[in-house]
Structure formats: C-alpha cells, structure tokens
Tab-separated table of N, CA, C and O in Angstrom:
chain	number	residue	atom	x	y	z
A	715	UNK	N	35.311	-4.521	-91.131
A	715	UNK	CA	35.675	-3.223	-90.604
A	715	UNK	C	36.513	-3.446	-89.339
A	715	UNK	O	36.105	-4.119	-88.421
A	716	UNK	N	37.699	-2.897	-89.314
A	716	UNK	CA	38.567	-3.005	-88.152
A	716	UNK	C	38.130	-1.990	-87.105
A	716	UNK	O	37.727	-0.892	-87.417
A	717	UNK	N	38.249	-2.414	-85.851
A	717	UNK	CA	37.933	-1.506	-84.746
A	717	UNK	C	39.175	-1.333	-83.902
A	717	UNK	O	39.911	-2.267	-83.676
A	718	UNK	N	39.381	-0.138	-83.429
A	718	UNK	CA	40.497	0.119	-82.535
A	718	UNK	C	40.158	-0.410	-81.151
A	718	UNK	O	38.999	-0.595	-80.810
A	719	UNK	N	41.189	-0.632	-80.361
A	719	UNK	CA	40.975	-1.124	-79.001
A	719	UNK	C	40.057	-0.196	-78.236
A	719	UNK	O	39.202	-0.633	-77.478
A	720	UNK	N	40.178	1.126	-78.441
A	720	UNK	CA	39.331	2.094	-77.738
A	720	UNK	C	37.854	1.836	-77.973
A	720	UNK	O	37.026	2.203	-77.160
A	721	UNK	N	37.540	1.230	-79.105
A	721	UNK	CA	36.158	1.035	-79.481
A	721	UNK	C	35.576	-0.270	-78.950
A	721	UNK	O	34.392	-0.499	-79.055
A	722	UNK	N	36.408	-1.123	-78.406
A	722	UNK	CA	35.906	-2.403	-77.922
A	722	UNK	C	35.071	-2.194	-76.682
A	722	UNK	O	35.321	-1.323	-75.867
A	723	UNK	N	34.096	-3.029	-76.511
A	723	UNK	CA	33.156	-2.885	-75.412
A	723	UNK	C	33.557	-3.757	-74.236
A	723	UNK	O	34.145	-4.817	-74.404
A	724	UNK	N	33.208	-3.313	-73.029
A	724	UNK	CA	33.599	-4.053	-71.839
A	724	UNK	C	32.457	-4.865	-71.250
A	724	UNK	O	32.643	-5.563	-70.275
A	725	UNK	N	31.270	-4.777	-71.834
A	725	UNK	CA	30.139	-5.549	-71.327
A	725	UNK	C	30.051	-6.840	-72.111
A	725	UNK	O	29.167	-7.025	-72.927
A	726	UNK	N	30.979	-7.743	-71.883
A	726	UNK	CA	31.029	-8.997	-72.612
A	726	UNK	C	30.671	-10.148	-71.690
A	726	UNK	O	31.101	-10.207	-70.567
A	727	UNK	N	29.894	-11.061	-72.217
A	727	UNK	CA	29.548	-12.266	-71.467
A	727	UNK	C	30.349	-13.425	-72.029
A	727	UNK	O	30.582	-13.495	-73.227
A	728	UNK	N	30.741	-14.326	-71.155
A	728	UNK	CA	31.423	-15.525	-71.620
A	728	UNK	C	30.420	-16.355	-72.393
A	728	UNK	O	29.306	-16.561	-71.951
A	729	UNK	N	30.823	-16.840	-73.553
A	729	UNK	CA	29.896	-17.586	-74.391
A	729	UNK	C	30.239	-19.063	-74.495
A	729	UNK	O	29.454	-19.834	-74.978
A	730	UNK	N	31.418	-19.436	-74.041
A	730	UNK	CA	31.813	-20.823	-74.155
A	730	UNK	C	32.134	-21.395	-72.794
A	730	UNK	O	32.998	-20.898	-72.100
A	731	UNK	N	31.419	-22.447	-72.410
A	731	UNK	CA	31.727	-23.167	-71.183
A	731	UNK	C	31.606	-22.316	-69.934
A	731	UNK	O	31.619	-21.106	-69.981
A	732	UNK	N	31.489	-22.988	-68.800
A	732	UNK	CA	31.457	-22.286	-67.527
A	732	UNK	C	30.221	-21.431	-67.336
A	732	UNK	O	29.360	-21.332	-68.192
A	733	UNK	N	30.164	-20.787	-66.198
A	733	UNK	CA	29.033	-19.912	-65.877
A	733	UNK	C	29.178	-18.584	-66.592
A	733	UNK	O	30.283	-18.125	-66.843
A	734	UNK	N	28.040	-18.000	-66.923
A	734	UNK	CA	28.053	-16.664	-67.511
A	734	UNK	C	28.433	-15.662	-66.438
A	734	UNK	O	28.157	-15.843	-65.261
A	735	UNK	N	29.071	-14.605	-66.858
A	735	UNK	CA	29.395	-13.523	-65.942
A	735	UNK	C	29.174	-12.211	-66.657
A	735	UNK	O	29.047	-12.175	-67.877
A	736	UNK	N	29.100	-11.157	-65.887
A	736	UNK	CA	28.939	-9.842	-66.493
A	736	UNK	C	29.691	-8.818	-65.670
A	736	UNK	O	30.079	-9.066	-64.532
A	737	UNK	N	29.891	-7.664	-66.264
A	737	UNK	CA	30.580	-6.560	-65.622
A	737	UNK	C	29.529	-5.566	-65.136
A	737	UNK	O	28.628	-5.206	-65.882
A	738	UNK	N	29.647	-5.128	-63.883
A	738	UNK	CA	28.709	-4.154	-63.311
A	738	UNK	C	29.494	-3.051	-62.602
A	738	UNK	O	30.663	-3.226	-62.260
A	739	UNK	N	28.836	-1.923	-62.398
A	739	UNK	CA	29.439	-0.838	-61.624
A	739	UNK	C	29.398	-1.191	-60.149
A	739	UNK	O	28.413	-1.742	-59.663
A	740	UNK	N	30.439	-0.833	-59.408
A	740	UNK	CA	30.488	-1.079	-57.969
A	740	UNK	C	29.673	-0.057	-57.194
A	740	UNK	O	29.318	-0.292	-56.042
A	741	UNK	N	29.395	1.088	-57.817
A	741	UNK	CA	28.679	2.167	-57.147
A	741	UNK	C	28.016	3.036	-58.208
A	741	UNK	O	28.218	2.839	-59.399
A	742	UNK	N	27.212	3.994	-57.765
A	742	UNK	CA	26.537	4.923	-58.670
A	742	UNK	C	27.577	5.922	-59.192
A	742	UNK	O	27.989	6.841	-58.484
A	743	UNK	N	27.994	5.721	-60.435
A	743	UNK	CA	29.061	6.536	-61.018
A	743	UNK	C	28.634	7.998	-61.144
A	743	UNK	O	29.420	8.903	-60.858
A	744	UNK	N	27.397	8.249	-61.555
A	744	UNK	CA	26.942	9.644	-61.684
A	744	UNK	C	26.945	10.353	-60.330
A	744	UNK	O	27.327	11.526	-60.246
A	745	UNK	N	26.541	9.654	-59.277
A	745	UNK	CA	26.565	10.262	-57.937
A	745	UNK	C	28.004	10.567	-57.521
A	745	UNK	O	28.275	11.617	-56.930
A	746	UNK	N	28.920	9.667	-57.847
A	746	UNK	CA	30.332	9.899	-57.518
A	746	UNK	C	30.890	11.090	-58.301
A	746	UNK	O	31.646	11.902	-57.758
A	747	UNK	N	30.510	11.202	-59.570
A	747	UNK	CA	30.947	12.346	-60.376
A	747	UNK	C	30.387	13.644	-59.800
A	747	UNK	O	31.095	14.648	-59.717
A	748	UNK	N	29.115	13.606	-59.378
A	748	UNK	CA	28.511	14.796	-58.773
A	748	UNK	C	29.250	15.163	-57.489
A	748	UNK	O	29.539	16.333	-57.236
A	749	UNK	N	29.589	14.150	-56.688
A	749	UNK	CA	30.331	14.384	-55.457
A	749	UNK	C	31.722	14.963	-55.717
A	749	UNK	O	32.280	15.676	-54.888
A	750	UNK	N	32.261	14.650	-56.913
A	750	UNK	CA	33.575	15.182	-57.293
A	750	UNK	C	33.457	16.554	-57.948
A	750	UNK	O	34.452	17.122	-58.397
A	751	UNK	N	32.219	17.074	-58.029
A	751	UNK	CA	32.022	18.417	-58.561
A	751	UNK	C	31.597	18.493	-60.012
A	751	UNK	O	31.636	19.568	-60.617
A	752	UNK	N	31.180	17.358	-60.595
A	752	UNK	CA	30.770	17.340	-61.999
A	752	UNK	C	29.280	17.046	-62.113
A	752	UNK	O	28.847	15.915	-61.926
A	753	UNK	N	28.476	18.054	-62.407
A	753	UNK	CA	27.052	17.829	-62.657
A	753	UNK	C	26.900	17.265	-64.071
A	753	UNK	O	27.811	17.389	-64.898
A	754	UNK	N	25.760	16.661	-64.350
A	754	UNK	CA	25.548	16.140	-65.705
A	754	UNK	C	25.571	17.290	-66.717
A	754	UNK	O	26.054	17.110	-67.831
A	755	UNK	N	25.100	18.445	-66.311
A	755	UNK	CA	25.151	19.621	-67.192
A	755	UNK	C	26.605	19.964	-67.524
A	755	UNK	O	26.956	20.182	-68.686
A	756	UNK	N	27.458	20.018	-66.500
A	756	UNK	CA	28.875	20.338	-66.720
A	756	UNK	C	29.567	19.292	-67.581
A	756	UNK	O	30.391	19.621	-68.428
A	757	UNK	N	29.257	18.017	-67.336
A	757	UNK	CA	29.867	16.944	-68.120
A	757	UNK	C	29.570	17.106	-69.611
A	757	UNK	O	30.438	16.900	-70.454
A	758	UNK	N	28.328	17.501	-69.925
A	758	UNK	CA	27.946	17.717	-71.325
A	758	UNK	C	28.498	19.033	-71.863
A	758	UNK	O	29.062	19.079	-72.950
A	759	UNK	N	28.328	20.102	-71.092
A	759	UNK	CA	28.745	21.433	-71.541
A	759	UNK	C	30.241	21.481	-71.827
A	759	UNK	O	30.672	22.050	-72.830
A	760	UNK	N	31.025	20.881	-70.945
A	760	UNK	CA	32.474	20.892	-71.101
A	760	UNK	C	32.985	19.751	-71.985
A	760	UNK	O	34.195	19.547	-72.084
A	761	UNK	N	32.038	19.018	-72.581
A	761	UNK	CA	32.347	17.903	-73.484
A	761	UNK	C	33.249	16.854	-72.833
A	761	UNK	O	34.138	16.300	-73.460
A	762	UNK	N	32.983	16.597	-71.552
A	762	UNK	CA	33.723	15.567	-70.837
A	762	UNK	C	33.132	14.194	-71.100
A	762	UNK	O	33.854	13.218	-71.276
A	763	UNK	N	31.794	14.111	-71.116
A	763	UNK	CA	31.084	12.875	-71.446
A	763	UNK	C	29.853	13.231	-72.270
A	763	UNK	O	29.131	14.168	-71.932
A	764	UNK	N	29.587	12.470	-73.333
A	764	UNK	CA	28.392	12.753	-74.135
A	764	UNK	C	27.111	12.285	-73.436
A	764	UNK	O	27.152	11.455	-72.518
A	765	UNK	N	25.996	12.807	-73.878
A	765	UNK	CA	24.689	12.471	-73.313
A	765	UNK	C	24.428	10.967	-73.343
A	765	UNK	O	23.860	10.417	-72.407
A	766	UNK	N	24.852	10.295	-74.404
A	766	UNK	CA	24.614	8.846	-74.496
A	766	UNK	C	25.307	8.096	-73.362
A	766	UNK	O	24.741	7.165	-72.796
A	767	UNK	N	26.505	8.501	-73.010
A	767	UNK	CA	27.230	7.858	-71.913
A	767	UNK	C	26.563	8.185	-70.584
A	767	UNK	O	26.404	7.309	-69.721
A	768	UNK	N	26.154	9.416	-70.408
A	768	UNK	CA	25.471	9.813	-69.168
A	768	UNK	C	24.207	8.980	-68.985
A	768	UNK	O	23.924	8.507	-67.881
A	769	UNK	N	23.477	8.755	-70.061
A	769	UNK	CA	22.263	7.931	-69.978
A	769	UNK	C	22.612	6.490	-69.618
A	769	UNK	O	21.920	5.861	-68.818
A	770	UNK	N	23.687	5.964	-70.185
A	770	UNK	CA	24.113	4.603	-69.841
A	770	UNK	C	24.491	4.515	-68.368
A	770	UNK	O	24.168	3.535	-67.697
A	771	UNK	N	25.178	5.526	-67.859
A	771	UNK	CA	25.542	5.543	-66.447
A	771	UNK	C	24.296	5.603	-65.559
A	771	UNK	O	24.247	4.963	-64.508
A	772	UNK	N	23.288	6.338	-66.002
A	772	UNK	CA	22.023	6.439	-65.251
A	772	UNK	C	21.352	5.084	-65.100
A	772	UNK	O	20.756	4.789	-64.073
A	773	UNK	N	21.421	4.286	-66.163
A	773	UNK	CA	20.713	3.005	-66.173
A	773	UNK	C	21.587	1.834	-65.741
A	773	UNK	O	21.119	0.699	-65.703
A	774	UNK	N	22.861	2.089	-65.463
A	774	UNK	CA	23.753	1.014	-65.050
A	774	UNK	C	24.312	0.202	-66.200
A	774	UNK	O	24.912	-0.846	-66.004
A	775	UNK	N	24.127	0.696	-67.411
A	775	UNK	CA	24.618	0.008	-68.607
A	775	UNK	C	26.130	0.172	-68.693
A	775	UNK	O	26.643	1.283	-68.778
A	776	UNK	N	26.863	-0.947	-68.696
A	776	UNK	CA	28.331	-0.894	-68.746
A	776	UNK	C	28.869	-1.015	-70.165
A	776	UNK	O	30.066	-1.209	-70.358
A	777	UNK	N	28.012	-0.889	-71.149
A	777	UNK	CA	28.435	-0.977	-72.553
A	777	UNK	C	29.039	0.368	-72.981
A	777	UNK	O	28.442	1.137	-73.726
A	778	UNK	N	30.236	0.642	-72.453
A	778	UNK	CA	30.955	1.873	-72.772
A	778	UNK	C	32.317	1.502	-73.326
A	778	UNK	O	32.807	0.399	-73.101
A	779	UNK	N	32.926	2.411	-74.048
A	779	UNK	CA	34.244	2.134	-74.618
A	779	UNK	C	35.326	2.229	-73.547
A	779	UNK	O	35.144	2.840	-72.491
A	780	UNK	N	36.454	1.620	-73.851
A	780	UNK	CA	37.604	1.700	-72.940
A	780	UNK	C	38.061	3.151	-72.812
A	780	UNK	O	38.456	3.600	-71.734
A	781	UNK	N	37.965	3.902	-73.892
A	781	UNK	CA	38.337	5.318	-73.863
A	781	UNK	C	37.444	6.086	-72.880
A	781	UNK	O	37.927	6.903	-72.093
A	782	UNK	N	36.147	5.804	-72.909
A	782	UNK	CA	35.208	6.457	-71.993
A	782	UNK	C	35.489	6.034	-70.557
A	782	UNK	O	35.472	6.870	-69.642
A	783	UNK	N	35.754	4.755	-70.344
A	783	UNK	CA	36.103	4.282	-69.009
A	783	UNK	C	37.342	5.013	-68.500
A	783	UNK	O	37.402	5.427	-67.337
A	784	UNK	N	38.310	5.204	-69.367
A	784	UNK	CA	39.511	5.942	-68.996
A	784	UNK	C	39.208	7.368	-68.582
A	784	UNK	O	39.787	7.897	-67.627
A	785	UNK	N	38.286	8.008	-69.303
A	785	UNK	CA	37.892	9.385	-68.971
A	785	UNK	C	37.229	9.437	-67.594
A	785	UNK	O	37.509	10.323	-66.783
A	786	UNK	N	36.342	8.459	-67.321
A	786	UNK	CA	35.680	8.403	-66.016
A	786	UNK	C	36.724	8.183	-64.917
A	786	UNK	O	36.669	8.817	-63.863
A	787	UNK	N	37.677	7.299	-65.179
A	787	UNK	CA	38.762	7.063	-64.214
A	787	UNK	C	39.531	8.347	-63.933
A	787	UNK	O	39.858	8.650	-62.778
A	788	UNK	N	39.828	9.106	-64.986
A	788	UNK	CA	40.538	10.381	-64.808
A	788	UNK	C	39.724	11.352	-63.962
A	788	UNK	O	40.262	11.992	-63.055
A	789	UNK	N	38.440	11.467	-64.255
A	789	UNK	CA	37.587	12.412	-63.530
A	789	UNK	C	37.460	12.047	-62.054
A	789	UNK	O	37.418	12.923	-61.188
A	790	UNK	N	37.377	10.745	-61.767
A	790	UNK	CA	37.203	10.292	-60.387
A	790	UNK	C	38.530	9.963	-59.701
A	790	UNK	O	38.535	9.610	-58.516
A	791	UNK	N	39.623	10.054	-60.458
A	791	UNK	CA	40.945	9.707	-59.944
A	791	UNK	C	40.942	8.299	-59.356
A	791	UNK	O	41.328	8.062	-58.202
A	792	UNK	N	40.474	7.347	-60.177
A	792	UNK	CA	40.374	5.941	-59.779
A	792	UNK	C	40.913	5.053	-60.890
A	792	UNK	O	41.110	5.508	-62.014
A	793	UNK	N	41.084	3.793	-60.561
A	793	UNK	CA	41.444	2.764	-61.525
A	793	UNK	C	40.163	2.043	-61.970
A	793	UNK	O	39.175	2.023	-61.219
A	794	UNK	N	40.166	1.411	-63.149
A	794	UNK	CA	38.966	0.690	-63.605
A	794	UNK	C	38.444	-0.326	-62.595
A	794	UNK	O	37.239	-0.472	-62.410
A	795	UNK	N	39.348	-1.009	-61.911
A	795	UNK	CA	38.939	-1.997	-60.915
A	795	UNK	C	38.241	-1.400	-59.702
A	795	UNK	O	37.566	-2.109	-58.957
A	796	UNK	N	38.391	-0.099	-59.494
A	796	UNK	CA	37.672	0.577	-58.415
A	796	UNK	C	36.236	0.888	-58.819
A	796	UNK	O	35.394	1.149	-57.958
A	797	UNK	N	35.968	0.871	-60.119
A	797	UNK	CA	34.672	1.278	-60.655
A	797	UNK	C	33.822	0.085	-61.088
A	797	UNK	O	32.614	0.081	-60.927
A	798	UNK	N	34.459	-0.925	-61.636
A	798	UNK	CA	33.761	-2.084	-62.195
A	798	UNK	C	34.119	-3.361	-61.456
A	798	UNK	O	35.201	-3.481	-60.893
A	799	UNK	N	33.193	-4.318	-61.512
A	799	UNK	CA	33.485	-5.653	-60.995
A	799	UNK	C	32.778	-6.693	-61.855
A	799	UNK	O	31.793	-6.411	-62.518
A	800	UNK	N	33.318	-7.897	-61.830
A	800	UNK	CA	32.754	-9.025	-62.558
A	800	UNK	C	31.912	-9.833	-61.590
A	800	UNK	O	32.350	-10.143	-60.491
A	801	UNK	N	30.688	-10.159	-61.989
A	801	UNK	CA	29.809	-10.973	-61.156
A	801	UNK	C	29.297	-12.143	-61.964
A	801	UNK	O	29.098	-12.053	-63.179
A	802	UNK	N	29.081	-13.247	-61.286
A	802	UNK	CA	28.509	-14.436	-61.904
A	802	UNK	C	27.008	-14.258	-62.044
A	802	UNK	O	26.355	-13.721	-61.142
A	803	UNK	N	26.476	-14.698	-63.165
A	803	UNK	CA	25.020	-14.705	-63.345
A	803	UNK	C	24.430	-15.804	-62.464
A	803	UNK	O	24.979	-16.896	-62.376
A	804	UNK	N	23.328	-15.509	-61.825
A	804	UNK	CA	22.645	-16.510	-61.019
A	804	UNK	C	21.467	-17.035	-61.810
A	804	UNK	O	20.454	-16.380	-61.935
A	805	UNK	N	21.632	-18.207	-62.374
A	805	UNK	CA	20.545	-18.802	-63.163
A	805	UNK	C	20.264	-20.197	-62.699
A	805	UNK	O	21.040	-20.890	-62.203
C-alpha cells in the first residue's frame, strides 16, 4: 500500500548506527493554541484538529502527520522548527 508524504510520521527513531534520537515538542502546543484563541472545543467544533490529534498533543505524542503539523504551524503562525526539536536518547 502506497502512502502519500502527508501520511508519513515524524516520530521516527534512527535504527542504524549512532545514538538513537527522537522528536519532541519544544513547548506545550495545546497551551500555545489556547493562548492564540483556540480552545480544544473550538478546534474540534470547527474541524481544525480531530480529537485523536488533540489527545496526542495532550500526552506529548509527536506521532502526527506532516499535514497535521502544517495545520498546527498555520494556527500558531510558526515554522515546524519552532514547534519540534530532535533530542538524543540518554541510555
């Protein structure tokens, strides 16, 4: 089954060589959305973000599509690099 780029996930760990790394949010995205005037109710009611994405944002789960990341960037008027960062796993 082919997947479009929009469907690819951004929570990928390096699997070959070197240290593992992961992608994390730089800040509480839901709090930032609320500060920008978007309550979780409004996000769902206006079909800006589905409940599943809101739950992922609540728990810090970065397993979201590139399309969803783009929507969050639009709502917050930011670039992806302002929202996410790569960190090394400490093991």
